């Protein structure tokens, strides 16, 4: 996912831009660049590769006097990763510079018309079209703000955009449509960024631009207007800064070798933060601020349709079991990239529940828009405050898991399960769930941070298991009921971190094909806590043992019988069946983390992947 940072104020801009880009590296990228304005015009430097390489290339640039600039990390969509395709992009005269997140869907036709009008292009990107469009508009209008607005009226697609111009060196123009963009408001300086982590060191006061908004930012002021003209021309938008809840420490490694390791060890605190102020134990119910005003609407819900991608989709699969078993609400789960293209038949009392850590996943966002088109009530479980999905859904619940930097989602997944448990409690107590059961769930939720801390103490033992399996050619992961989705989550981690092919299955499916894979070189991870389907899992484990397949088993502490089948056993403390995945996933995250570490992989930025998939 690309990153944008812009600054205008009194400080030397280059170090601010480089530091901002370094804070955006976690999003995944392949090239980077900056553009700044000094007394003698615009200057730019772009590189293929890491921000550190850009920083080196900027040494001795003589741009110390520059106090306004924009910068970008690019994850290639149109045009291969290269210096020429890196942002920011410029117009024919090198005056206007543009950093852009998103896609200009109609860029070919626009580029053709611009070339016919005499514009010369230097890159293969869709973004460069924007610079030339704005240039063409400056010949027709009196200022950059209006030129950007008119240029964007020709554009179809998604954008988060920052623009500077040597002919108007006292402002940055920012615009947003479907790709997140915020303004950072500081004393005698202002910023533009694609996410708050780029600027949190300079200000915690931010303004979230909404879709179809354009802003003009100077060193000591900002104004926001609607992009499109209404009946009375453009509409001024009144925006009040919001204070970011977290601080710089949240995006530092704090001595951990990787953000993923830090985020795994944050899980006990994340559980506390996800629960804080939301459990009324004596009444056995959940109080969720974001949906309290929609109680009656939610009481009438007759079906929940959950949609998400990747790990968030797995959280939705766990939520399906919870909502049906404990809230008695019919629930379906669908991968968002499939949901948006099939023809879902909605009922009048359906609720679409979108789960997303980033709140920017394109397929999940599109699924929400599709449901809203059909008049379906939409709810979000989202981690990033002010993100597109959190703003597009009718209401929702924030995770409060803090920034998740590592591409591999861990603490956010656990928080998604916690919030799903709270939502289950919320709906269940509106329906048939008894006070006793509600109190039991609430009490168990409160115990979870301590149970996870017990599991985290097993790290050395898990590291030893990782060393045994780090070179395995592939693995099968099995679970049943609440742990069938968990098998899928661990398989995602084996693939995205360890680059090991992993096949996840609801264990009952094994006999329908995959059992043929088992042999002495094909290990199985069997998630088998002592629960309502334990005996079935044990039978599956015996079937694998009979075919000499190596087994790593996970079960409840005190249950010693699996050690006769499994070469390695991981034990977890007992909790409610519906909460087991929250505890069981933690040692499995450590297992995949340590295998990836032993293989020397770039754990926080796995190859080919990005933290948030904002394109289809
Ligand atoms: C999980 O480790 C992956 N990084 C990926 O599957 C991720 O969960 C998925 O892209 C969804 O992201 P979201 O939660 O931000 O929507």
Coordinates of C-alpha atoms and ligand atoms in Angstrom, one line a residue:
X1 CA 0.0 0.0 0.0
X2 CA 1.6 3.3 -1.0
X3 CA 2.3 6.1 1.5
X4 CA 2.1 9.9 1.3
X5 CA 3.6 12.6 3.6
X6 CA 3.7 16.3 3.1
X7 CA 4.9 19.2 5.2
X8 CA 4.7 23.0 5.2
X9 CA 6.1 25.2 8.0
X10 CA 9.3 26.7 9.2
X11 CA 11.5 23.6 9.6
X12 CA 13.9 22.0 7.1
X13 CA 11.5 19.8 5.2
X14 CA 13.8 17.0 3.8
X15 CA 14.5 15.3 7.2
X16 CA 10.8 15.5 8.1
X17 CA 9.8 13.8 4.8
X18 CA 12.4 11.1 5.1
X19 CA 11.4 10.3 8.7
X20 CA 7.7 10.3 7.6
X21 CA 8.5 7.8 4.8
X22 CA 10.4 5.6 7.2
X23 CA 7.3 5.4 9.4
X24 CA 5.3 4.3 6.4
X25 CA 7.7 1.6 5.3
X26 CA 5.6 -1.1 7.1
X27 CA 2.8 -0.6 4.4
X28 CA 5.0 -2.3 1.8
X29 CA 6.6 -0.5 -1.2
X30 CA 9.2 -0.8 -4.0
X31 CA 10.3 2.8 -4.6
X32 CA 10.3 6.2 -2.9
X33 CA 10.8 9.9 -3.7
X34 CA 10.5 13.5 -2.5
X35 CA 9.8 16.8 -4.1
X36 CA 10.6 20.1 -2.4
X37 CA 10.3 23.9 -3.1
X38 CA 13.2 26.3 -2.5
X39 CA 13.6 30.0 -3.5
X40 CA 14.8 28.8 -6.9
X41 CA 12.1 26.4 -7.9
X42 CA 11.2 22.8 -7.4
X43 CA 13.6 19.9 -6.8
X44 CA 13.0 16.2 -6.7
X45 CA 14.8 12.9 -6.0
X46 CA 13.3 9.4 -6.5
X47 CA 14.9 6.0 -6.1
X48 CA 14.0 2.3 -6.8
X49 CA 14.3 0.5 -3.5
X50 CA 14.3 1.5 0.2
X51 CA 13.9 4.9 1.9
X52 CA 17.4 4.5 3.2
X53 CA 18.6 4.6 -0.3
X54 CA 16.7 7.8 -1.0
X55 CA 18.2 9.3 2.2
X56 CA 21.7 8.5 0.9
X57 CA 20.9 10.0 -2.5
X58 CA 19.7 13.2 -0.8
X59 CA 23.0 13.8 1.0
X60 CA 24.6 17.2 0.0
X61 CA 21.5 18.2 -2.0
X62 CA 21.7 21.9 -0.8
X63 CA 18.0 22.0 -0.2
X64 CA 18.3 23.0 3.5
X65 CA 16.3 26.1 2.9
X66 CA 13.3 24.1 1.7
X67 CA 10.4 24.2 4.2
X68 CA 7.6 22.7 2.0
X69 CA 7.6 19.3 0.3
X70 CA 5.8 16.1 -0.4
X71 CA 7.1 12.5 -0.4
X72 CA 5.8 9.0 -1.4
X73 CA 6.5 5.3 -1.0
X74 CA 5.1 3.4 -4.1
X75 CA 3.8 -0.1 -4.3
X76 CA 3.7 -0.6 -8.1
X77 CA 0.3 -0.9 -9.8
X78 CA 0.5 0.7 -13.2
X79 CA 4.2 0.6 -14.4
X80 CA 6.9 -1.6 -13.1
X81 CA 8.9 -0.6 -10.0
X82 CA 11.5 1.9 -11.3
X83 CA 13.0 5.3 -10.6
X84 CA 11.1 6.8 -13.5
X85 CA 7.8 5.4 -12.2
X86 CA 8.4 6.5 -8.6
X87 CA 6.4 9.4 -7.2
X88 CA 6.2 12.4 -7.0
X89 CA 5.4 13.0 -10.7
X90 CA 5.7 16.3 -12.4
X91 CA 4.3 18.3 -15.4
X92 CA 6.1 19.4 -18.5
X93 CA 7.8 22.3 -16.9
X94 CA 8.8 20.6 -13.6
X95 CA 6.7 23.1 -11.6
X96 CA 3.8 20.9 -10.4
X97 CA 4.6 17.8 -8.3
X98 CA 2.0 15.1 -7.4
X99 CA 2.1 12.2 -4.9
X100 CA -0.8 9.9 -5.3
X101 CA -2.3 6.8 -3.7
X102 CA -5.0 5.0 -5.6
X103 CA -5.8 4.3 -9.3
X104 CA -6.8 6.7 -12.2
X105 CA -9.1 4.3 -14.0
X106 CA -9.4 6.4 -17.1
X107 CA -5.8 7.4 -17.4
X108 CA -5.2 6.0 -20.9
X109 CA -7.8 8.2 -22.5
X110 CA -6.7 11.2 -20.4
X111 CA -3.0 10.6 -21.4
X112 CA -3.9 10.2 -25.0
X113 CA -5.7 13.6 -25.0
X114 CA -2.9 15.3 -23.1
X115 CA -0.3 13.9 -25.5
X116 CA -2.4 15.2 -28.4
X117 CA -2.4 18.6 -26.7
X118 CA 1.4 18.5 -26.6
X119 CA 2.2 17.2 -23.2
X120 CA 5.3 14.9 -22.9
X121 CA 5.3 12.0 -20.5
X122 CA 8.3 10.4 -18.8
X123 CA 6.7 7.4 -16.9
X124 CA 4.3 4.5 -17.4
X125 CA 2.2 5.5 -14.4
X126 CA -1.4 6.6 -14.2
X127 CA -0.3 9.2 -11.6
X128 CA 1.7 11.3 -14.0
X129 CA -1.5 12.1 -15.9
X130 CA -2.6 14.0 -12.8
X131 CA 0.4 16.4 -13.0
X132 CA -0.3 17.2 -16.6
X133 CA -4.0 17.5 -16.1
X134 CA -3.3 20.1 -13.3
X135 CA -0.8 21.9 -15.6
X136 CA -3.4 22.1 -18.3
X137 CA -5.9 23.6 -15.8
X138 CA -3.4 26.2 -14.5
X139 CA -3.6 27.7 -18.0
X140 CA -7.3 28.2 -17.5
X141 CA -7.7 29.2 -13.8
X142 CA -6.1 31.6 -11.4
X143 CA -4.9 29.2 -8.7
X144 CA -3.6 25.8 -7.9
X145 CA -6.6 24.9 -5.6
X146 CA -9.1 25.4 -8.5
X147 CA -6.7 23.8 -11.0
X148 CA -6.5 20.6 -8.9
X149 CA -10.3 20.6 -8.4
X150 CA -11.0 21.0 -12.2
X151 CA -8.4 18.4 -13.0
X152 CA -10.0 15.9 -10.7
X153 CA -13.4 16.5 -12.3
X154 CA -12.0 14.6 -15.3
X155 CA -10.7 11.7 -13.2
X156 CA -12.5 8.4 -12.6
X157 CA -10.9 6.3 -9.8
X158 CA -9.6 6.4 -6.3
X159 CA -7.1 8.9 -5.0
X160 CA -5.4 10.3 -2.0
X161 CA -3.4 13.2 -3.4
X162 CA -0.8 15.8 -2.3
X163 CA 0.2 18.5 -4.8
X164 CA 2.8 21.4 -4.7
X165 CA 3.8 23.9 -7.3
X166 CA 6.8 26.2 -7.7
X167 CA 4.4 28.9 -8.9
X168 CA 2.5 28.8 -5.6
X169 CA 5.2 27.8 -3.1
X170 CA 3.2 28.6 0.1
X171 CA 0.6 25.8 0.0
X172 CA 0.0 22.1 -0.4
X173 CA -3.3 21.0 -2.0
X174 CA -4.7 17.7 -0.8
X175 CA -7.7 15.8 -2.1
X176 CA -9.3 12.5 -1.3
X177 CA -11.6 10.0 -2.9
X178 CA -11.6 6.4 -1.5
X179 CA -8.0 6.5 -0.5
X180 CA -7.3 7.8 3.1
X181 CA -5.7 11.1 3.6
X182 CA -5.4 13.2 6.8
X183 CA -4.2 16.7 7.6
X184 CA -1.8 17.1 10.6
X185 CA -2.4 20.4 12.4
X186 CA 0.6 21.8 14.3
X187 CA 1.8 25.1 15.6
X188 CA 3.0 27.2 12.6
X189 CA 3.2 24.1 10.5
X190 CA 0.8 21.7 8.9
X191 CA 1.1 18.2 7.3
X192 CA -0.6 15.9 4.9
X193 CA -0.3 12.1 5.3
X194 CA -1.9 8.8 4.2
X195 CA -1.9 7.7 7.8
X196 CA -1.2 9.1 11.2
X197 CA 1.9 7.0 11.9
X198 CA 3.9 9.2 9.4
X199 CA 3.3 12.4 11.4
X200 CA 2.6 11.4 15.0
X201 CA 6.0 12.7 16.1
X202 CA 5.0 16.2 15.0
X203 CA 1.3 16.4 15.9
X204 CA -1.5 14.3 17.4
X205 CA -4.2 16.7 16.1
X206 CA -5.5 15.4 12.8
X207 CA -8.3 16.0 10.4
X208 CA -9.7 13.1 8.4
X209 CA -10.6 14.1 4.9
X210 CA -13.8 12.5 3.6
X211 CA -14.4 11.3 0.1
X212 CA -14.7 14.1 -2.5
X213 CA -13.0 16.7 -0.4
X214 CA -10.2 19.0 -1.3
X215 CA -8.0 21.0 1.1
X216 CA -5.6 23.9 0.9
X217 CA -2.9 23.7 3.6
X218 CA -0.5 26.6 4.4
X219 CA 2.0 26.9 7.3
X220 CA -0.6 28.5 9.5
X221 CA -4.0 27.7 8.1
X222 CA -6.2 25.1 6.2
X223 CA -9.5 25.1 4.4
X224 CA -11.6 22.2 3.2
X225 CA -14.2 22.3 0.5
X226 CA -16.3 19.8 -1.4
X227 CA -14.6 18.7 -4.6
X228 CA -17.8 18.9 -6.6
X229 CA -19.8 22.0 -7.0
X230 CA -23.2 22.1 -5.4
X231 CA -26.1 24.4 -6.5
X232 CA -24.4 27.3 -4.9
X233 CA -20.8 26.5 -6.1
X234 CA -18.3 24.7 -3.9
X235 CA -19.4 23.9 -0.3
X236 CA -17.0 24.9 2.5
X237 CA -16.5 22.0 5.0
X238 CA -16.2 22.7 8.7
X239 CA -13.5 20.3 10.1
X240 CA -12.4 20.1 13.7
X241 CA -9.1 18.4 14.6
X242 CA -9.4 15.0 16.4
X243 CA -6.7 13.9 18.8
X244 CA -5.0 10.6 18.1
X245 CA -5.3 8.2 21.1
X246 CA -1.9 6.5 20.7
X247 CA 1.6 7.8 20.8
X248 CA 5.0 7.2 19.2
X249 CA 5.9 4.3 21.4
X250 CA 3.1 2.4 19.7
X251 CA 5.0 2.4 16.5
X252 CA 8.5 1.7 17.9
X253 CA 9.9 -1.9 18.3
X254 CA 10.7 -1.3 22.0
X255 CA 13.6 -3.8 21.9
X256 CA 11.8 -6.5 20.0
X257 CA 13.6 -7.9 17.0
X258 CA 10.4 -7.4 14.9
X259 CA 7.1 -5.6 15.2
X260 CA 5.4 -8.9 14.9
X261 CA 7.2 -10.2 18.0
X262 CA 6.2 -7.0 19.9
X263 CA 2.6 -7.2 18.7
X264 CA 2.3 -10.8 19.8
X265 CA 3.6 -9.8 23.3
X266 CA 1.1 -6.9 23.3
X267 CA -1.8 -9.3 23.1
X268 CA -2.6 -9.4 26.9
X269 CA -2.8 -5.6 26.9
X270 CA -4.7 -5.5 23.6
X271 CA -7.3 -7.8 25.1
X272 CA -7.7 -5.5 28.1
X273 CA -7.9 -2.4 25.8
X274 CA -10.5 -4.2 23.6
X275 CA -12.6 -5.0 26.6
X276 CA -12.1 -1.8 28.6
X277 CA -15.4 -0.1 29.6
X278 CA -17.4 -2.6 27.5
X279 CA -18.2 -5.4 30.0
X280 CA -21.0 -5.1 32.6
X281 CA -20.2 -8.3 34.4
X282 CA -22.9 -8.2 37.0
X283 CA -25.5 -7.9 34.2
X284 CA -23.7 -10.3 32.0
X285 CA -23.8 -8.0 29.0
X286 CA -21.6 -5.8 26.8
X287 CA -21.8 -2.1 26.3
X288 CA -20.5 -1.0 22.9
X289 CA -20.4 2.7 22.5
X290 CA -20.4 2.6 18.7
X291 CA -23.7 0.7 18.5
X292 CA -25.6 1.6 21.7
X293 CA -27.7 4.1 19.7
X294 CA -28.7 1.2 17.3
X295 CA -30.0 -1.2 20.0
X296 CA -33.5 -1.5 18.6
X297 CA -32.3 -1.9 15.0
X298 CA -29.9 -4.7 16.2
X299 CA -32.7 -6.3 18.2
X300 CA -34.6 -6.8 14.9
X301 CA -31.7 -8.2 13.1
X302 CA -32.6 -11.6 11.7
X303 CA -29.3 -12.5 9.9
X304 CA -25.7 -11.3 10.1
X305 CA -23.7 -11.4 6.9
X306 CA -20.0 -11.1 7.7
X307 CA -17.5 -10.1 5.0
X308 CA -13.7 -9.6 5.2
X309 CA -10.4 -10.7 3.7
X310 CA -7.5 -12.8 4.9
X311 CA -7.1 -13.0 8.6
X312 CA -10.1 -10.7 9.2
X313 CA -12.2 -13.2 7.2
X314 CA -11.0 -16.0 9.6
X315 CA -12.1 -13.9 12.5
X316 CA -15.5 -13.7 10.8
X317 CA -15.6 -17.5 10.6
X318 CA -15.0 -17.7 14.3
X319 CA -17.7 -15.0 14.9
X320 CA -20.1 -17.1 12.9
X321 CA -19.9 -20.0 15.4
X322 CA -20.2 -17.6 18.3
X323 CA -23.2 -15.7 17.0
X324 CA -25.1 -18.8 16.1
X325 CA -24.3 -20.8 19.2
X326 CA -24.5 -18.1 21.8
X327 CA -26.7 -15.3 20.3
X328 CA -28.9 -17.6 18.2
X329 CA -28.6 -15.3 15.2
X330 CA -28.3 -17.0 11.7
X331 CA -24.9 -16.0 10.4
X332 CA -23.1 -16.3 7.1
X333 CA -19.5 -15.5 6.3
X334 CA -18.1 -14.6 2.8
X335 CA -14.7 -13.5 1.5
X336 CA -15.2 -9.9 0.4
X337 CA -13.7 -10.4 -3.0
X338 CA -16.3 -13.1 -3.7
X339 CA -19.2 -11.4 -1.9
X340 CA -19.0 -8.2 -4.0
X341 CA -19.3 -10.2 -7.3
X342 CA -21.9 -12.8 -6.4
X343 CA -25.5 -11.8 -6.3
X344 CA -26.2 -11.9 -2.5
X345 CA -30.0 -12.0 -1.7
X346 CA -30.5 -9.6 1.1
X347 CA -33.4 -9.8 3.6
X348 CA -34.9 -6.6 5.1
X349 CA -33.5 -7.4 8.6
X350 CA -30.0 -8.4 7.5
X351 CA -26.9 -6.8 9.0
X352 CA -23.7 -6.7 7.0
X353 CA -20.7 -6.9 9.3
X354 CA -17.4 -5.8 7.8
X355 CA -14.2 -6.8 9.7
X356 CA -11.0 -5.0 8.8
X357 CA -7.8 -4.1 10.7
X358 CA -6.8 -1.3 8.3
X359 CA -10.3 -0.3 7.3
X360 CA -9.0 0.3 3.8
X361 CA -9.0 -3.2 2.2
X362 CA -10.5 -2.5 -1.3
X363 CA -12.6 -5.7 -1.5
X364 CA -14.1 -5.3 1.9
X365 CA -14.8 -1.6 1.3
X366 CA -16.5 -2.5 -2.0
X367 CA -18.6 -5.1 -0.3
X368 CA -19.8 -2.5 2.2
X369 CA -20.7 -0.1 -0.6
X370 CA -22.5 -2.9 -2.5
X371 CA -24.6 -3.7 0.6
X372 CA -25.4 0.0 1.3
X373 CA -26.5 0.3 -2.4
X374 CA -29.1 -2.4 -1.6
X375 CA -30.2 -0.6 1.6
X376 CA -28.7 -3.1 4.0
X377 CA -27.6 -1.8 7.4
X378 CA -23.8 -2.0 7.7
X379 CA -21.6 -2.3 10.7
X380 CA -17.8 -2.4 11.0
X381 CA -15.3 -4.0 13.4
X382 CA -12.3 -1.9 12.5
X383 CA -8.9 -1.0 14.1
X384 CA -7.8 2.1 12.3
X385 CA -9.8 5.1 13.5
X386 CA -11.1 7.3 10.7
X387 CA -10.4 4.7 8.1
X388 CA -12.7 4.4 5.1
X389 CA -14.6 1.3 6.3
X390 CA -15.2 2.9 9.7
X391 CA -16.6 5.9 8.0
X392 CA -18.6 4.2 5.3
X393 CA -20.4 1.7 7.6
X394 CA -23.6 2.9 9.4
X395 CA -22.1 2.2 12.8
X396 CA -19.4 0.0 14.3
X397 CA -16.9 -0.9 17.0
X398 CA -13.2 0.1 17.1
X399 CA -10.8 -2.6 18.2
X400 CA -8.5 -0.3 20.2
X401 CA -5.6 -2.7 19.4
X402 CA -3.3 0.2 18.6
X403 CA -1.3 0.5 15.3
X404 CA -0.5 -2.9 13.9
X405 CA 2.7 -2.4 11.9
X406 CA 3.8 -5.9 10.9
X407 CA 2.2 -7.1 7.7
X408 CA 1.2 -10.3 9.5
X409 CA -1.9 -9.5 11.5
X410 CA -1.7 -10.9 15.1
X411 CA -2.9 -8.6 17.9
X412 CA -5.7 -7.3 15.6
X413 CA -7.0 -10.8 14.9
X414 CA -7.2 -11.5 18.7
X415 CA -9.0 -8.1 19.1
X416 CA -11.4 -9.0 16.3
X417 CA -12.2 -12.2 18.2
X418 CA -12.7 -10.2 21.5
X419 CA -15.0 -7.7 19.8
X420 CA -16.9 -10.5 18.1
X421 CA -17.3 -12.1 21.6
X422 CA -18.6 -8.8 23.0
X423 CA -20.9 -8.4 20.0
X424 CA -22.2 -11.9 20.6
X425 CA -22.9 -11.0 24.2
X426 CA -24.6 -7.8 23.1
X427 CA -26.9 -9.6 20.6
X428 CA -27.3 -12.7 22.8
X429 CA -28.6 -10.8 25.8
X430 CA -31.1 -9.1 23.6
X431 CA -32.3 -12.5 22.7
X432 CA -32.3 -15.9 24.5
X433 CA -29.0 -15.7 26.4
X434 CA -29.5 -16.0 30.1
X435 CA -28.0 -13.8 32.7
X436 CA -26.0 -16.7 34.0
X437 CA -24.4 -17.5 30.6
X438 CA -23.8 -13.8 30.0
X439 CA -22.0 -13.5 33.3
X440 CA -20.0 -16.7 32.5
X441 CA -18.8 -15.3 29.2
X442 CA -18.0 -11.9 30.8
X443 CA -16.0 -13.5 33.6
X444 CA -14.1 -15.7 31.1
X445 CA -13.3 -12.7 28.9
X446 CA -11.8 -10.9 31.9
X447 CA -9.5 -13.9 32.6
X448 CA -8.0 -14.0 29.1
X449 CA -5.1 -11.6 29.5
X450 CA -3.7 -13.8 32.3
X451 CA -4.2 -17.0 30.3
X452 CA -2.3 -15.5 27.3
X453 CA 0.5 -14.5 29.6
X454 CA 0.9 -18.1 30.7
X455 CA 1.1 -19.2 27.1
X456 CA 3.7 -16.6 26.2
X457 CA 6.0 -18.1 28.8
X458 CA 6.3 -21.2 26.6
X459 CA 8.2 -19.3 24.0
X460 CA 11.5 -21.2 24.4
X461 CA 9.7 -24.6 24.1
X462 CA 7.9 -23.4 21.0
X463 CA 11.2 -22.1 19.5
X464 CA 12.6 -25.6 19.9
X465 CA 9.6 -27.0 17.9
X466 CA 10.2 -24.4 15.3
X467 CA 13.8 -25.5 14.8
X468 CA 12.5 -29.1 14.2
X469 CA 10.0 -28.1 11.5
X470 CA 11.6 -25.0 9.8
X471 CA 12.6 -27.0 6.7
X472 CA 9.4 -28.9 6.2
X473 CA 8.3 -28.8 2.6
X474 CA 4.6 -28.2 3.5
X475 CA 2.2 -28.7 6.3
X476 CA -1.5 -29.5 6.9
X477 CA -3.4 -27.7 9.7
X478 CA -6.5 -29.2 11.2
X479 CA -9.2 -28.0 13.6
X480 CA -12.9 -28.4 14.2
X481 CA -15.7 -26.0 15.1
X482 CA -14.1 -22.8 16.6
X483 CA -10.7 -24.1 15.7
X484 CA -11.4 -24.9 12.1
X485 CA -11.0 -21.2 11.3
X486 CA -7.9 -21.2 13.5
X487 CA -6.4 -23.9 11.3
X488 CA -6.9 -21.5 8.4
X489 CA -5.3 -18.5 10.3
X490 CA -2.2 -20.5 11.1
X491 CA -2.0 -21.7 7.4
X492 CA -2.0 -18.0 6.4
X493 CA 0.9 -17.4 8.7
X494 CA 2.8 -20.4 7.5
X495 CA 2.4 -19.0 3.9
X496 CA 3.0 -15.3 4.5
X497 CA 5.8 -15.6 7.0
X498 CA 7.5 -18.9 6.4
X499 CA 6.8 -19.2 2.7
X500 CA 5.8 -22.8 3.5
X501 CA 2.8 -24.2 1.5
X502 CA 0.0 -24.9 4.1
X503 CA -3.3 -26.7 3.6
X504 CA -5.9 -25.9 6.2
X505 CA -9.0 -28.2 6.7
X506 CA -11.9 -28.7 9.0
X507 CA -10.6 -32.0 10.3
X508 CA -13.7 -33.9 9.2
X509 CA -12.8 -33.2 5.6
X510 CA -9.4 -34.9 5.8
X511 CA -10.8 -38.3 4.6
X512 CA -12.3 -36.6 1.6
X513 CA -8.9 -36.2 -0.2
X514 CA -6.2 -34.7 1.8
X515 CA -5.4 -37.8 3.8
X516 CA -3.7 -39.0 0.7
X517 CA -1.0 -36.4 1.3
X518 CA 0.1 -37.8 4.6
X519 CA 3.5 -39.5 4.8
X520 CA 6.6 -39.3 7.0
X521 CA 7.7 -36.1 5.4
X522 CA 4.3 -34.3 5.5
X523 CA 3.6 -33.0 9.0
X524 CA 0.2 -32.0 10.5
X525 CA -0.6 -29.4 13.1
X526 CA -3.7 -30.6 14.9
X527 CA -5.6 -28.1 17.0
X528 CA -7.3 -30.3 19.6
X529 CA -8.3 -28.6 22.8
X530 CA -10.5 -30.6 25.2
X531 CA -13.9 -29.4 24.0
X532 CA -17.1 -30.6 22.4
X533 CA -15.3 -32.1 19.4
X534 CA -12.1 -33.3 21.1
X535 CA -12.9 -37.0 20.6
X536 CA -13.4 -36.5 16.9
X537 CA -10.1 -34.6 16.7
X538 CA -8.4 -37.4 18.5
X539 CA -9.7 -39.9 16.0
X540 CA -8.3 -37.7 13.2
X541 CA -4.9 -37.6 14.9
X542 CA -4.9 -41.4 15.3
X543 CA -5.6 -41.7 11.5
X544 CA -2.6 -39.5 10.7
X545 CA -0.4 -41.4 13.2
X546 CA -1.4 -44.7 11.5
X547 CA 0.0 -43.3 8.3
X548 CA 3.2 -42.3 9.9
X549 CA 2.6 -38.6 9.5
X550 CA 4.5 -36.4 11.9
X551 CA 2.1 -34.5 14.3
X552 CA 2.3 -31.3 16.2
X553 CA -0.7 -31.2 18.5
X554 CA -2.2 -28.4 20.5
X555 CA -4.4 -29.3 23.5
X556 CA -5.6 -28.3 26.9
X557 CA -3.1 -28.5 29.7
X558 CA -3.6 -31.6 31.9
X559 CA -4.6 -33.7 28.9
X560 CA -1.6 -36.0 28.4
X561 CA -3.1 -38.5 26.0
X562 CA -2.0 -36.9 22.7
X563 CA 1.7 -37.3 23.5
X564 CA 1.4 -40.9 22.4
X565 CA 0.5 -39.8 18.9
X566 CA 2.3 -36.4 18.5
X567 CA 6.0 -35.8 18.4
X568 CA 5.4 -32.4 19.9
X569 CA 2.5 -31.1 22.0
X570 CA 1.7 -27.5 22.9
X571 CA -0.5 -27.0 25.9
X572 CA -2.9 -24.1 26.6
X573 CA -5.0 -23.2 29.7
X574 CA -8.7 -24.1 29.7
X575 CA -11.3 -21.5 28.8
X576 CA -14.8 -21.4 27.3
X577 CA -14.9 -23.3 24.0
X578 CA -15.9 -20.1 22.1
X579 CA -12.8 -18.2 23.5
X580 CA -10.3 -21.0 22.9
X581 CA -9.1 -19.6 19.6
X582 CA -8.0 -16.4 21.4
X583 CA -5.6 -18.4 23.6
X584 CA -4.7 -21.1 21.1
X585 CA -3.6 -18.7 18.4
X586 CA -0.8 -17.2 20.5
X587 CA 1.6 -20.2 20.6
X588 CA 0.9 -20.8 16.9
X589 CA 1.9 -17.2 16.1
X590 CA 5.1 -17.8 18.1
X591 CA 5.7 -21.0 16.2
X592 CA 5.3 -19.4 12.7
X593 CA 7.3 -16.3 13.9
X594 CA 10.2 -18.4 15.0
X595 CA 10.2 -20.6 11.9
X596 CA 10.3 -17.4 9.8
X597 CA 13.1 -16.0 12.0
X598 CA 15.2 -19.2 11.7
X599 CA 14.7 -19.0 7.9
X600 CA 16.0 -15.4 7.9
X601 CA 12.9 -13.9 6.3
X602 CA 11.9 -10.2 6.4
X603 CA 9.2 -11.0 9.0
X604 CA 7.5 -7.5 9.2
X605 CA 7.6 -7.0 5.4
X606 CA 7.1 -10.5 3.8
X607 CA 7.9 -10.7 0.0
X608 CA 5.1 -9.7 -2.4
X609 CA 2.7 -8.6 0.4
X610 CA 1.5 -5.2 1.8
X611 CA -0.1 -4.3 5.1
X612 CA -3.3 -3.2 3.5
X613 CA -4.5 -4.3 0.1
X614 CA -6.1 -1.1 -1.1
X615 CA -6.3 -2.3 -4.7
X616 CA -8.4 -5.2 -6.1
Ligands
LIG1 C1 -3.0 -11.3 7.6 O1 -1.8 -11.6 8.3 C2 -2.7 -10.7 6.3 N1 -1.8 -9.5 6.4 C3 -3.9 -10.3 5.5 O2 -4.6 -11.6 5.2 C4 -4.9 -9.3 6.1 O3 -5.6 -9.9 7.2 C5 -6.0 -9.0 5.0 O4 -5.3 -8.3 4.0 C6 -7.1 -8.1 5.6 O5 -6.6 -6.9 6.0 P1 -7.6 -5.9 6.8 O6 -7.9 -6.6 8.1 O7 -6.8 -4.6 7.0 O8 -8.8 -5.7 6.0

